Short mmCIF file of C-alpha atoms and ligand atoms in Angstrom, two decimals:
data_model
loop_
_atom_site.label_atom_id
_atom_site.label_comp_id
_atom_site.label_asym_id
_atom_site.label_seq_id
_atom_site.Cartn_x
_atom_site.Cartn_y
_atom_site.Cartn_z
CA MET A 1 61.77 -57.65 -122.37
CA SER A 2 63.92 -57.90 -125.45
CA ASP A 3 63.66 -54.86 -127.64
CA ALA A 4 61.96 -55.47 -130.98
CA THR A 5 64.93 -53.97 -132.71
CA GLU A 6 67.21 -56.61 -131.16
CA ILE A 7 65.39 -59.31 -133.07
CA ASN A 8 65.76 -58.46 -136.71
CA GLU A 9 63.67 -59.71 -139.56
CA PRO A 10 65.63 -62.24 -141.61
CA THR A 11 66.17 -61.00 -145.14
CA GLU A 12 65.91 -64.48 -146.65
CA ARG A 13 62.54 -65.48 -148.01
CA LEU A 14 61.41 -68.58 -149.83
CA GLU A 15 61.79 -68.33 -153.58
CA ALA A 16 58.15 -69.33 -153.93
CA THR A 17 57.10 -66.42 -151.71
CA GLN A 18 59.13 -63.93 -153.69
CA SER A 19 57.72 -65.15 -156.93
CA PHE A 20 54.14 -65.01 -155.62
CA LEU A 21 54.59 -61.43 -154.39
CA GLN A 22 55.39 -60.46 -157.99
CA ARG A 23 52.07 -61.79 -159.29
CA ALA A 24 49.75 -60.90 -156.38
CA GLY A 25 48.16 -57.94 -158.15
CA LYS A 26 45.17 -59.61 -159.78
CA MET A 27 41.87 -60.93 -158.48
CA LEU A 28 40.20 -64.22 -159.38
CA ILE A 29 36.79 -63.96 -161.04
CA GLY A 30 35.20 -66.82 -162.95
CA GLY A 31 38.52 -68.61 -163.34
CA GLN A 32 40.35 -65.57 -164.75
CA TRP A 33 43.01 -63.54 -162.97
CA VAL A 34 41.95 -60.00 -163.76
CA ASP A 35 42.58 -56.38 -162.80
CA SER A 36 39.97 -54.56 -160.79
CA ALA A 37 37.31 -52.88 -162.94
CA SER A 38 38.54 -49.47 -161.77
CA GLY A 39 42.17 -50.42 -162.39
CA LYS A 40 42.93 -49.43 -158.79
CA LYS A 41 45.41 -51.23 -156.59
CA PHE A 42 46.28 -50.96 -152.92
CA LYS A 43 49.37 -51.82 -150.97
CA THR A 44 49.61 -54.60 -148.46
CA ILE A 45 52.38 -54.07 -145.96
CA ASN A 46 54.54 -56.07 -143.63
CA PRO A 47 53.53 -54.98 -140.11
CA ALA A 48 56.95 -55.90 -138.75
CA THR A 49 58.60 -53.19 -140.87
CA GLY A 50 55.86 -51.03 -142.35
CA ASP A 51 57.31 -51.81 -145.79
CA GLN A 52 55.20 -52.67 -148.79
CA LEU A 53 54.96 -56.37 -149.60
CA ALA A 54 52.91 -56.22 -152.76
CA GLU A 55 50.30 -54.27 -154.68
CA VAL A 56 46.94 -55.96 -154.80
CA ALA A 57 43.93 -55.33 -157.03
CA GLU A 58 41.41 -53.15 -155.21
CA GLY A 59 37.95 -54.53 -155.84
CA ASP A 60 34.74 -52.63 -155.29
CA LYS A 61 31.07 -52.96 -156.11
CA GLU A 62 31.57 -53.58 -159.81
CA ASP A 63 34.06 -56.37 -159.17
CA VAL A 64 31.74 -57.90 -156.59
CA ASN A 65 28.94 -57.84 -159.16
CA ARG A 66 31.15 -59.67 -161.64
CA ALA A 67 32.26 -62.17 -159.01
CA VAL A 68 28.71 -62.87 -157.82
CA ALA A 69 27.61 -63.45 -161.42
CA ALA A 70 30.51 -65.87 -161.90
CA ALA A 71 29.66 -67.65 -158.65
CA ARG A 72 25.99 -67.91 -159.72
CA GLY A 73 27.03 -69.37 -163.05
CA ALA A 74 29.28 -71.89 -161.33
CA PHE A 75 26.52 -72.79 -158.89
CA GLU A 76 24.25 -73.65 -161.78
CA ASN A 77 26.97 -75.41 -163.76
CA PRO A 78 26.09 -79.13 -163.79
CA ALA A 79 29.80 -79.96 -163.64
CA TRP A 80 29.75 -78.64 -160.06
CA ARG A 81 26.10 -78.87 -159.12
CA ASN A 82 25.65 -82.49 -160.16
CA MET A 83 29.13 -83.71 -159.39
CA MET A 84 29.12 -87.19 -157.86
CA PRO A 85 29.67 -86.82 -154.12
CA THR A 86 32.72 -89.08 -154.24
CA ASP A 87 34.18 -86.96 -157.02
CA ARG A 88 33.53 -83.79 -155.04
CA GLU A 89 35.28 -85.24 -152.01
CA ARG A 90 38.18 -86.43 -154.17
CA LEU A 91 38.51 -82.98 -155.76
CA ILE A 92 38.52 -81.16 -152.42
CA ARG A 93 41.15 -83.60 -151.13
CA ARG A 94 43.31 -82.83 -154.17
CA PHE A 95 43.04 -79.14 -153.27
CA ILE A 96 44.03 -79.93 -149.68
CA ALA A 97 47.02 -81.97 -150.86
CA LEU A 98 48.25 -78.92 -152.79
CA ILE A 99 47.89 -76.79 -149.66
CA GLU A 100 50.00 -79.34 -147.79
CA ASP A 101 52.61 -79.33 -150.56
CA ASN A 102 52.85 -75.54 -150.30
CA ILE A 103 52.55 -75.22 -146.53
CA ASP A 104 55.88 -73.44 -146.04
CA GLU A 105 55.09 -70.77 -148.59
CA LEU A 106 51.57 -70.23 -147.25
CA SER A 107 52.92 -69.98 -143.70
CA GLU A 108 55.51 -67.44 -144.75
CA LEU A 109 52.92 -65.35 -146.61
CA GLU A 110 50.67 -65.45 -143.55
CA THR A 111 53.43 -64.26 -141.25
CA LEU A 112 54.68 -61.59 -143.64
CA ASP A 113 51.22 -60.15 -144.19
CA CYS A 114 49.77 -60.34 -140.70
CA GLY A 115 52.80 -60.37 -138.43
CA LYS A 116 52.29 -63.47 -136.31
CA PRO A 117 55.29 -65.67 -135.40
CA ILE A 118 56.23 -68.11 -138.15
CA GLY A 119 55.91 -71.07 -135.75
CA ALA A 120 52.28 -70.12 -135.17
CA SER A 121 51.58 -69.91 -138.89
CA ARG A 122 53.40 -73.13 -139.72
CA TYR A 123 52.32 -75.28 -136.77
CA VAL A 124 48.97 -73.85 -135.75
CA ASP A 125 47.18 -71.81 -138.44
CA LEU A 126 48.07 -73.95 -141.44
CA PRO A 127 47.57 -77.38 -139.82
CA LEU A 128 44.21 -76.23 -138.42
CA THR A 129 43.24 -74.86 -141.82
CA ILE A 130 44.09 -78.19 -143.42
CA ASP A 131 42.29 -80.22 -140.73
CA THR A 132 39.23 -78.04 -141.16
CA LEU A 133 39.10 -78.59 -144.90
CA TYR A 134 39.68 -82.34 -144.42
CA TYR A 135 36.90 -82.65 -141.89
CA TYR A 136 34.38 -80.95 -144.14
CA ALA A 137 35.55 -82.68 -147.34
CA GLY A 138 34.13 -85.87 -145.82
CA PHE A 139 30.67 -84.31 -145.60
CA SER A 140 30.48 -84.25 -149.41
CA THR A 141 29.58 -87.94 -149.26
CA LYS A 142 27.55 -87.76 -146.07
CA LEU A 143 24.90 -85.14 -146.73
CA GLU A 144 21.97 -87.31 -145.89
CA GLY A 145 18.28 -86.60 -145.43
CA ASP A 146 15.60 -88.43 -143.48
CA VAL A 147 12.67 -90.58 -144.39
CA LEU A 148 9.83 -89.21 -142.28
CA PRO A 149 7.20 -91.21 -140.38
CA HIS A 150 4.54 -89.16 -142.08
CA GLY A 151 0.89 -89.12 -141.03
CA CYS A 152 -1.58 -86.43 -142.13
CA SER A 153 -4.47 -86.16 -139.70
CA TYR A 154 -7.03 -84.53 -141.99
CA THR A 155 -6.67 -87.15 -144.78
CA PRO A 156 -6.31 -90.28 -142.64
CA GLU A 157 -7.18 -92.71 -145.49
CA ASP A 158 -4.42 -91.38 -147.73
CA ARG A 159 -0.84 -92.40 -147.38
CA TYR A 160 2.13 -90.13 -148.02
CA PHE A 161 5.78 -90.78 -148.45
CA ALA A 162 7.90 -87.91 -147.20
CA TYR A 163 11.61 -87.32 -146.98
CA THR A 164 14.07 -84.48 -146.53
CA GLN A 165 17.18 -83.66 -148.48
CA ARG A 166 19.86 -81.06 -148.02
CA GLU A 167 20.65 -78.73 -150.88
CA PRO A 168 23.44 -76.17 -151.07
CA VAL A 169 22.36 -72.69 -150.01
CA GLY A 170 23.90 -71.14 -153.13
CA VAL A 171 26.33 -68.26 -153.52
CA VAL A 172 28.14 -67.54 -150.26
CA GLY A 173 29.89 -64.24 -149.56
CA MET A 174 32.79 -64.70 -147.14
CA ILE A 175 34.15 -61.63 -145.38
CA ILE A 176 37.32 -62.45 -143.49
CA PRO A 177 39.37 -60.50 -140.92
CA TRP A 178 43.14 -60.20 -140.72
CA ASN A 179 43.98 -62.07 -137.53
CA PHE A 180 43.68 -65.66 -138.87
CA PRO A 181 43.27 -65.14 -142.61
CA LEU A 182 43.43 -68.73 -143.85
CA LEU A 183 42.01 -70.46 -140.80
CA LEU A 184 38.90 -68.28 -140.58
CA LEU A 185 38.43 -68.71 -144.31
CA SER A 186 38.70 -72.50 -144.07
CA MET A 187 35.91 -72.57 -141.48
CA LYS A 188 33.63 -71.16 -144.19
CA LEU A 189 35.16 -72.61 -147.33
CA GLY A 190 35.19 -76.17 -145.96
CA PRO A 191 31.43 -76.55 -145.51
CA ALA A 192 30.70 -74.41 -148.59
CA LEU A 193 32.69 -76.62 -150.96
CA ALA A 194 31.52 -79.88 -149.40
CA THR A 195 27.88 -78.93 -149.83
CA GLY A 196 28.28 -77.65 -153.40
CA CYS A 197 28.01 -73.92 -152.75
CA THR A 198 30.11 -71.37 -154.63
CA CYS A 199 31.77 -68.36 -153.11
CA VAL A 200 32.93 -64.80 -153.32
CA ILE A 201 35.71 -64.25 -150.81
CA LYS A 202 36.75 -60.85 -149.57
CA PRO A 203 39.94 -61.17 -147.55
CA ALA A 204 40.77 -58.38 -145.11
CA GLU A 205 42.47 -55.41 -146.75
CA ASP A 206 45.48 -56.00 -144.48
CA THR A 207 45.96 -59.67 -145.38
CA PRO A 208 44.93 -60.61 -148.90
CA LEU A 209 48.05 -62.57 -149.87
CA SER A 210 47.55 -66.06 -148.49
CA THR A 211 43.97 -66.15 -149.75
CA LEU A 212 45.03 -65.22 -153.27
CA ARG A 213 47.66 -67.95 -153.20
CA LEU A 214 45.09 -70.43 -151.87
CA ALA A 215 42.83 -69.56 -154.79
CA GLU A 216 45.64 -70.39 -157.23
CA LEU A 217 45.92 -73.80 -155.61
CA ALA A 218 42.16 -74.36 -155.88
CA GLN A 219 42.43 -73.64 -159.56
CA GLU A 220 45.41 -75.96 -159.92
CA ALA A 221 43.44 -78.70 -158.17
CA GLY A 222 40.76 -78.37 -160.82
CA LEU A 223 37.87 -76.70 -159.02
CA PRO A 224 35.53 -75.51 -161.78
CA ASP A 225 35.82 -71.84 -162.77
CA GLY A 226 33.73 -69.54 -160.60
CA VAL A 227 33.42 -71.88 -157.62
CA ILE A 228 35.97 -69.74 -155.78
CA ASN A 229 36.21 -66.05 -156.58
CA VAL A 230 38.43 -63.67 -154.63
CA VAL A 231 37.82 -59.92 -154.53
CA PRO A 232 40.35 -58.12 -152.32
CA GLY A 233 39.30 -54.66 -151.24
CA TYR A 234 38.10 -52.48 -148.42
CA GLY A 235 35.20 -53.21 -146.11
CA GLU A 236 33.04 -50.18 -146.87
CA THR A 237 33.25 -50.85 -150.61
CA ALA A 238 33.86 -54.49 -151.54
CA GLY A 239 32.69 -55.91 -148.19
CA ALA A 240 29.50 -53.85 -148.10
CA ALA A 241 28.76 -54.76 -151.73
CA ILE A 242 28.77 -58.44 -150.78
CA ALA A 243 26.59 -57.89 -147.72
CA ASN A 244 24.10 -55.86 -149.81
CA HIS A 245 24.09 -58.02 -152.91
CA PRO A 246 20.62 -59.34 -153.82
CA ASP A 247 22.07 -62.45 -155.47
CA VAL A 248 24.26 -63.55 -152.55
CA ASP A 249 22.34 -66.24 -150.68
CA LYS A 250 24.41 -66.31 -147.53
CA CYS A 251 27.08 -64.18 -145.94
CA ALA A 252 29.61 -65.67 -143.54
CA PHE A 253 31.40 -62.98 -141.58
CA THR A 254 34.10 -62.88 -138.94
CA GLY A 255 35.15 -59.51 -137.55
CA SER A 256 34.05 -56.72 -135.26
CA THR A 257 30.63 -56.61 -133.63
CA GLU A 258 30.08 -53.16 -135.08
CA VAL A 259 30.55 -54.33 -138.67
CA GLY A 260 28.59 -57.49 -137.87
CA LYS A 261 25.59 -55.32 -137.05
CA SER A 262 25.94 -53.40 -140.32
CA ILE A 263 25.92 -56.73 -142.14
CA VAL A 264 22.71 -57.72 -140.38
CA ASN A 265 21.11 -54.54 -141.69
CA ALA A 266 22.47 -54.98 -145.19
CA ALA A 267 21.35 -58.61 -145.28
CA SER A 268 17.72 -57.70 -144.70
CA GLY A 269 17.41 -56.62 -148.36
CA ASN A 270 17.13 -60.20 -149.61
CA LEU A 271 17.09 -61.90 -146.19
CA LYS A 272 20.33 -63.65 -146.96
CA ARG A 273 21.41 -66.22 -144.41
CA LEU A 274 24.05 -65.05 -141.99
CA SER A 275 26.64 -66.55 -139.77
CA LEU A 276 28.51 -64.06 -137.63
CA GLU A 277 31.54 -64.63 -135.46
CA LEU A 278 32.22 -61.34 -133.71
CA GLY A 279 34.12 -59.83 -130.83
CA GLY A 280 34.81 -61.13 -127.34
CA LYS A 281 36.05 -60.12 -123.92
CA ALA A 282 36.66 -63.48 -122.33
CA PRO A 283 36.76 -63.92 -118.56
CA ASN A 284 39.43 -66.29 -117.27
CA LEU A 285 38.74 -67.48 -113.71
CA VAL A 286 41.48 -68.81 -111.42
CA LEU A 287 39.82 -70.47 -108.45
CA GLU A 288 41.36 -70.85 -105.02
CA ASP A 289 42.25 -74.52 -105.54
CA ALA A 290 43.84 -74.13 -109.00
CA ASP A 291 47.18 -75.59 -109.98
CA ILE A 292 48.90 -72.23 -109.74
CA GLU A 293 51.80 -72.89 -112.11
CA ALA A 294 49.44 -74.21 -114.78
CA ALA A 295 47.12 -71.23 -114.29
CA ILE A 296 50.00 -68.75 -114.64
CA ALA A 297 51.23 -70.35 -117.85
CA GLY A 298 47.68 -70.69 -119.17
CA ALA A 299 46.60 -67.15 -118.35
CA THR A 300 49.75 -65.78 -120.01
CA MET A 301 49.08 -67.76 -123.16
CA ALA A 302 45.35 -66.90 -123.05
CA ILE A 303 46.05 -63.18 -123.50
CA TYR A 304 49.29 -62.99 -125.50
CA THR A 305 48.59 -65.63 -128.15
CA ASN A 306 48.51 -63.96 -131.57
CA GLN A 307 49.56 -60.64 -129.94
CA GLY A 308 46.16 -60.61 -128.23
CA GLU A 309 44.57 -60.18 -131.64
CA ILE A 310 42.19 -63.05 -131.17
CA CYS A 311 38.48 -62.82 -130.53
CA CYS A 312 38.54 -65.43 -127.76
CA ALA A 313 41.55 -63.93 -125.90
CA GLY A 314 41.41 -64.37 -122.12
CA SER A 315 41.54 -60.63 -121.57
CA ARG A 316 39.75 -60.32 -118.20
CA LEU A 317 41.54 -62.31 -115.54
CA TYR A 318 39.78 -62.94 -112.22
CA VAL A 319 41.94 -64.55 -109.52
CA HIS A 320 40.89 -65.61 -106.05
CA ARG A 321 42.19 -63.01 -103.60
CA SER A 322 44.20 -65.58 -101.60
CA ILE A 323 46.47 -66.32 -104.59
CA PHE A 324 46.11 -63.07 -106.55
CA ASP A 325 49.58 -61.67 -105.88
CA GLN A 326 51.30 -64.95 -106.64
CA VAL A 327 49.47 -65.47 -109.93
CA ILE A 328 49.96 -61.89 -111.09
CA GLU A 329 53.64 -61.99 -110.23
CA GLY A 330 54.01 -65.09 -112.40
CA ILE A 331 52.22 -63.55 -115.36
CA VAL A 332 54.17 -60.30 -115.09
CA ASP A 333 57.37 -62.31 -115.05
CA ASN A 334 56.31 -64.21 -118.16
CA ALA A 335 55.25 -61.01 -119.92
CA SER A 336 58.55 -59.31 -119.20
CA LYS A 337 60.45 -62.26 -120.68
CA THR A 338 58.35 -62.52 -123.83
CA LYS A 339 60.45 -61.91 -126.92
CA VAL A 340 58.68 -59.43 -129.15
CA GLY A 341 59.93 -59.16 -132.71
CA PRO A 342 59.28 -59.79 -136.40
CA GLY A 343 57.29 -62.97 -136.93
CA LEU A 344 59.68 -64.27 -139.54
CA ASN A 345 62.44 -64.56 -136.95
CA PRO A 346 61.93 -67.89 -135.14
CA ALA A 347 63.18 -66.28 -131.90
CA SER A 348 60.12 -64.01 -131.74
CA GLU A 349 57.36 -65.17 -129.43
CA MET A 350 55.06 -62.27 -130.18
CA GLY A 351 54.86 -60.33 -133.43
CA PRO A 352 53.70 -56.81 -134.31
CA LEU A 353 50.08 -55.67 -134.29
CA ILE A 354 48.43 -55.59 -137.68
CA ASN A 355 48.68 -51.88 -138.53
CA GLN A 356 49.09 -48.34 -137.24
CA ALA A 357 45.36 -47.98 -136.51
CA GLN A 358 45.34 -51.09 -134.34
CA LEU A 359 48.49 -49.92 -132.55
CA ASP A 360 46.89 -46.52 -131.90
CA ARG A 361 43.75 -48.24 -130.67
CA VAL A 362 45.67 -50.33 -128.15
CA CYS A 363 47.71 -47.29 -127.01
CA ASN A 364 44.50 -45.31 -126.52
CA TYR A 365 42.88 -48.02 -124.44
CA VAL A 366 45.89 -48.44 -122.17
CA ASP A 367 46.45 -44.70 -121.79
CA GLY A 368 42.75 -44.31 -121.01
CA GLY A 369 42.90 -47.02 -118.37
CA ARG A 370 45.98 -45.41 -116.85
CA SER A 371 44.29 -42.02 -116.61
CA GLU A 372 41.22 -43.62 -115.00
CA GLY A 373 43.46 -45.02 -112.23
CA ALA A 374 44.50 -48.45 -113.41
CA GLU A 375 48.04 -49.49 -112.55
CA ILE A 376 50.32 -50.95 -115.19
CA LEU A 377 52.62 -53.63 -113.79
CA VAL A 378 54.45 -54.43 -117.01
CA GLY A 379 54.40 -53.13 -120.58
CA GLY A 380 52.01 -50.30 -121.34
CA GLY A 381 53.72 -48.88 -124.39
CA GLN A 382 54.66 -49.37 -127.99
CA LYS A 383 58.16 -50.25 -129.06
CA SER A 384 60.25 -47.57 -130.65
CA GLY A 385 61.54 -48.14 -134.16
CA LYS A 386 59.94 -49.72 -137.18
CA GLY A 387 56.83 -51.86 -137.14
CA PHE A 388 53.69 -51.88 -135.00
CA PHE A 389 55.00 -53.59 -131.87
CA TYR A 390 53.28 -53.29 -128.52
CA GLU A 391 54.58 -54.62 -125.22
CA PRO A 392 52.83 -57.43 -123.36
CA THR A 393 50.89 -55.55 -120.71
CA VAL A 394 49.27 -56.33 -117.36
CA MET A 395 46.91 -53.84 -115.68
CA VAL A 396 45.55 -54.07 -112.14
CA ASN A 397 43.38 -51.78 -109.98
CA THR A 398 40.82 -51.78 -112.75
CA LYS A 399 37.11 -51.21 -112.12
CA PRO A 400 34.26 -53.05 -113.86
CA ASP A 401 33.05 -49.92 -115.63
CA MET A 402 36.41 -48.95 -117.14
CA ARG A 403 36.63 -49.20 -120.93
CA VAL A 404 39.67 -51.46 -120.68
CA VAL A 405 37.51 -53.96 -118.80
CA LYS A 406 34.36 -53.61 -120.89
CA GLU A 407 35.57 -53.26 -124.48
CA GLU A 408 37.49 -55.53 -126.78
CA ILE A 409 41.04 -54.15 -127.03
CA PHE A 410 42.40 -56.76 -129.45
CA GLY A 411 45.95 -56.41 -128.27
CA PRO A 412 48.32 -57.88 -125.66
CA VAL A 413 46.63 -56.20 -122.71
CA LEU A 414 45.42 -58.10 -119.65
CA THR A 415 43.25 -56.61 -116.94
CA ALA A 416 43.41 -58.56 -113.68
CA MET A 417 41.03 -58.39 -110.72
CA PRO A 418 40.85 -60.30 -107.43
CA PHE A 419 37.61 -61.95 -106.30
CA ASP A 420 36.30 -63.31 -103.02
CA SER A 421 33.27 -65.47 -103.82
CA LEU A 422 32.32 -67.68 -106.74
CA ASP A 423 28.90 -66.08 -107.02
CA ASP A 424 30.45 -62.64 -107.36
CA VAL A 425 32.98 -63.68 -109.95
CA ILE A 426 30.41 -65.48 -112.08
CA LYS A 427 28.30 -62.33 -112.06
CA ASP A 428 31.29 -60.20 -113.09
CA ALA A 429 32.36 -62.70 -115.72
CA ASN A 430 28.92 -62.54 -117.34
CA ASP A 431 28.67 -58.76 -117.05
CA THR A 432 29.55 -58.14 -120.69
CA ILE A 433 27.84 -57.70 -124.05
CA TYR A 434 30.02 -60.54 -125.35
CA GLY A 435 29.90 -64.28 -124.80
CA LEU A 436 32.45 -66.01 -126.99
CA SER A 437 34.71 -67.90 -124.60
CA ALA A 438 35.75 -68.30 -120.97
CA GLY A 439 38.36 -70.12 -118.91
CA ILE A 440 38.27 -71.84 -115.53
CA TRP A 441 41.26 -73.06 -113.52
CA THR A 442 40.43 -75.46 -110.69
CA ARG A 443 41.35 -78.92 -109.38
CA ASP A 444 37.75 -79.58 -108.34
CA VAL A 445 35.92 -81.38 -111.16
CA SER A 446 32.51 -80.76 -109.72
CA LYS A 447 33.16 -77.05 -109.36
CA ALA A 448 34.46 -76.94 -112.92
CA HIS A 449 31.15 -78.32 -114.22
CA GLN A 450 29.10 -76.00 -112.03
CA VAL A 451 30.95 -72.88 -113.09
CA ALA A 452 31.04 -73.94 -116.76
CA ALA A 453 27.26 -74.27 -116.66
CA GLN A 454 26.88 -70.73 -115.35
CA LEU A 455 29.15 -68.89 -117.77
CA ASN A 456 27.36 -67.39 -120.77
CA ALA A 457 29.94 -68.27 -123.39
CA GLY A 458 30.06 -70.40 -126.52
CA THR A 459 33.28 -72.13 -125.48
CA VAL A 460 34.46 -72.83 -121.93
CA TRP A 461 37.98 -74.11 -121.38
CA VAL A 462 38.80 -75.83 -118.09
CA ASN A 463 42.47 -75.99 -117.09
CA CYS A 464 43.42 -75.04 -120.63
CA PHE A 465 42.83 -72.17 -123.05
CA HIS A 466 42.84 -71.67 -126.83
CA ILE A 467 42.47 -75.38 -127.47
CA PHE A 468 40.90 -75.58 -130.90
CA ASP A 469 39.61 -78.47 -132.90
CA VAL A 470 37.38 -78.66 -135.94
CA THR A 471 35.07 -81.09 -134.15
CA GLN A 472 34.29 -78.48 -131.49
CA PRO A 473 31.65 -75.89 -132.44
CA PHE A 474 32.93 -72.33 -132.09
CA GLY A 475 30.86 -69.17 -131.81
CA GLY A 476 29.27 -66.82 -129.38
CA TYR A 477 26.42 -65.97 -127.09
CA LYS A 478 24.99 -62.44 -127.06
CA GLN A 479 26.81 -59.90 -129.24
CA SER A 480 29.61 -62.33 -130.04
CA GLY A 481 27.59 -63.54 -132.97
CA TRP A 482 25.07 -65.83 -134.59
CA GLY A 483 25.55 -69.53 -135.21
CA ARG A 484 28.53 -71.77 -134.75
CA GLU A 485 31.40 -72.58 -137.05
CA TRP A 486 33.26 -75.91 -136.91
CA GLY A 487 31.60 -79.13 -135.94
CA ARG A 488 28.94 -80.96 -137.91
CA SER A 489 26.22 -78.42 -137.30
CA ALA A 490 28.05 -75.81 -139.39
CA VAL A 491 27.08 -77.80 -142.46
CA GLU A 492 23.49 -76.76 -141.80
CA HIS A 493 24.40 -73.12 -142.40
CA TYR A 494 25.46 -73.97 -145.95
CA THR A 495 22.40 -76.01 -146.85
CA GLU A 496 18.66 -75.62 -147.14
CA VAL A 497 16.44 -78.46 -146.05
CA LYS A 498 13.85 -79.51 -148.60
CA SER A 499 10.85 -81.60 -147.51
CA VAL A 500 9.35 -83.67 -150.29
CA CYS A 501 5.89 -85.19 -149.75
CA ILE A 502 4.43 -87.69 -152.22
CA LYS A 503 0.87 -89.01 -152.23
CA MET A 504 1.03 -92.79 -152.45
P1 NAI B 1 36.43 -55.13 -139.20
O1 NAI B 1 35.28 -55.82 -138.58
O2 NAI B 1 36.25 -53.78 -139.76
O3 NAI B 1 37.00 -56.05 -140.41
C1 NAI B 1 36.70 -57.40 -140.63
C2 NAI B 1 36.35 -57.61 -142.10
O4 NAI B 1 35.14 -56.91 -142.39
C3 NAI B 1 37.39 -57.07 -143.08
O5 NAI B 1 37.45 -57.92 -144.21
C4 NAI B 1 36.79 -55.73 -143.49
O6 NAI B 1 37.22 -55.30 -144.76
C5 NAI B 1 35.32 -56.06 -143.52
N1 NAI B 1 34.43 -54.90 -143.39
C6 NAI B 1 34.67 -53.73 -142.75
N2 NAI B 1 33.62 -52.91 -142.85
C7 NAI B 1 32.69 -53.57 -143.57
C8 NAI B 1 31.37 -53.25 -144.01
N3 NAI B 1 30.80 -52.07 -143.74
N4 NAI B 1 30.69 -54.17 -144.73
C9 NAI B 1 31.23 -55.37 -144.99
N5 NAI B 1 32.46 -55.72 -144.62
C10 NAI B 1 33.19 -54.84 -143.91
O7 NAI B 1 37.61 -55.14 -138.16
P2 NAI B 1 38.87 -54.13 -138.11
O8 NAI B 1 38.44 -52.74 -138.37
O9 NAI B 1 39.91 -54.68 -138.96
O10 NAI B 1 39.29 -54.24 -136.58
C11 NAI B 1 38.65 -53.47 -135.61
C12 NAI B 1 38.32 -54.27 -134.38
O11 NAI B 1 37.42 -55.33 -134.72
C13 NAI B 1 39.48 -54.97 -133.74
O12 NAI B 1 40.21 -54.13 -132.92
C14 NAI B 1 38.78 -56.07 -133.00
O13 NAI B 1 38.29 -55.59 -131.77
C15 NAI B 1 37.64 -56.44 -133.88
N6 NAI B 1 37.94 -57.63 -134.72
C16 NAI B 1 37.47 -58.85 -134.33
C17 NAI B 1 37.80 -59.97 -135.04
C18 NAI B 1 37.34 -61.33 -134.64
O14 NAI B 1 38.03 -62.31 -134.89
N7 NAI B 1 36.17 -61.47 -134.07
C19 NAI B 1 38.68 -59.92 -136.21
C20 NAI B 1 39.09 -58.58 -136.58
C21 NAI B 1 38.72 -57.50 -135.83
MG1 MG B 2 49.66 -56.84 -144.56
#
């Protein structure tokens, strides 16, 4: 593997990026760019170097209170509330056009702040963000209700006319993690704007930059003041204040299962609506009859995409014993050739992990696995020098009860196990508290359907992995979360259904 230090970070940055970094220190509340109430700021760093990128306003409870009040005001503002659906759609499309105009800057900010390769930001995260907003913009004009075939049995002579309509749920708190800052935001912002909700966004403390820039573009597009508020800050302060707030009607969260549970508890105060997209530990099954080359390439991509910092990573590989050695050899070869380096350098195929804590976490998991008897075929260590780089890693000789097999590592670490029978492997695949995604590699269509039906996961990929589209609902079974994002049904999470019944 190329050493991280061999691939340097280019010193050139877009002028637009440099200029934004100078003005990133304020938060957006009610259409005003303001300091935090406490006056505090925190640093956001470049994980490829550990150097500071910018100082950002550090919001806490008081700022959240101000932002929620602004969002409530905007929700009740007729200019937003009663906007003609066609005008709402037009306005959101203007916002999207500005995102497209500034796609290079937003991609660069994303890579600088969270580390991922620039090609991933520019050709995956940003296009998917834009597609997501486009898809939902169209719902502004398509929020329809039903006319109901009403019949009331205890007043049979009377006639009633009844219909349903969808109304926006209200003020939505959005708590976003650092692995796909803009994309995971767009999955919430898209349906919220289309339905006429207003929002208080708390980006992850590690990656506030692209969200702040996005909020500038929303303002430039002409979204009314207070529709989008951004309060950067830490989870235990700003995040918890949103989850606890009595005037937040819904909280949309993506992040760890542990924090997801704390949000469930906090939300019980006012029974705010919740959508939760949490952790995963996806099984990836290579059956005996698989196209082996495709499975090798797919299994490599399934674990190392986004440095393994992706909730649906194919982190538990199960390969039929007859082809196990061949498949593992292929993945190890790919891993050893992967170029790890700063995301801003187009030569890098894998960037740094997000921060020191995440790097320590990955090191601890792998060291733990090693001491429990797992064998490391490639990788297994951090890179020396600056930045939070970890080597693409493959572990074998793992046992089902090892922590590396059970827990979400959120790093470029694959555990691989051979299997003999389909029944056994399906049982192992489902033996997890998570249920976000799964993969199957087979040439047998019938088997693909049968196995897909038996895997307890919100998304099942067959002969592919990490294929994402806004039309395809995404979310988890079991402790991987509540509800689905993407797809038309997500709109339901941002609306309340009202039944109106009229005596005729
Ligand atoms: P986290 O769950 O703590 O952070 C996600 C977001 O929640 C951030 O905006 C954070 O500020 C906020 N938050 C933290 N504590 C909060 C609280 N008490 N109330 C409200 N909001 C709160 O994730 P973290 O610590 O960054 O990463 C730890 C592990 O979580 C990772 O190693 C990974 O396993 C998992 N994770 C999963 C993600 C996913 O996409 N499902 C994304 C990020 C992390
Ligand atoms: Mg950062």
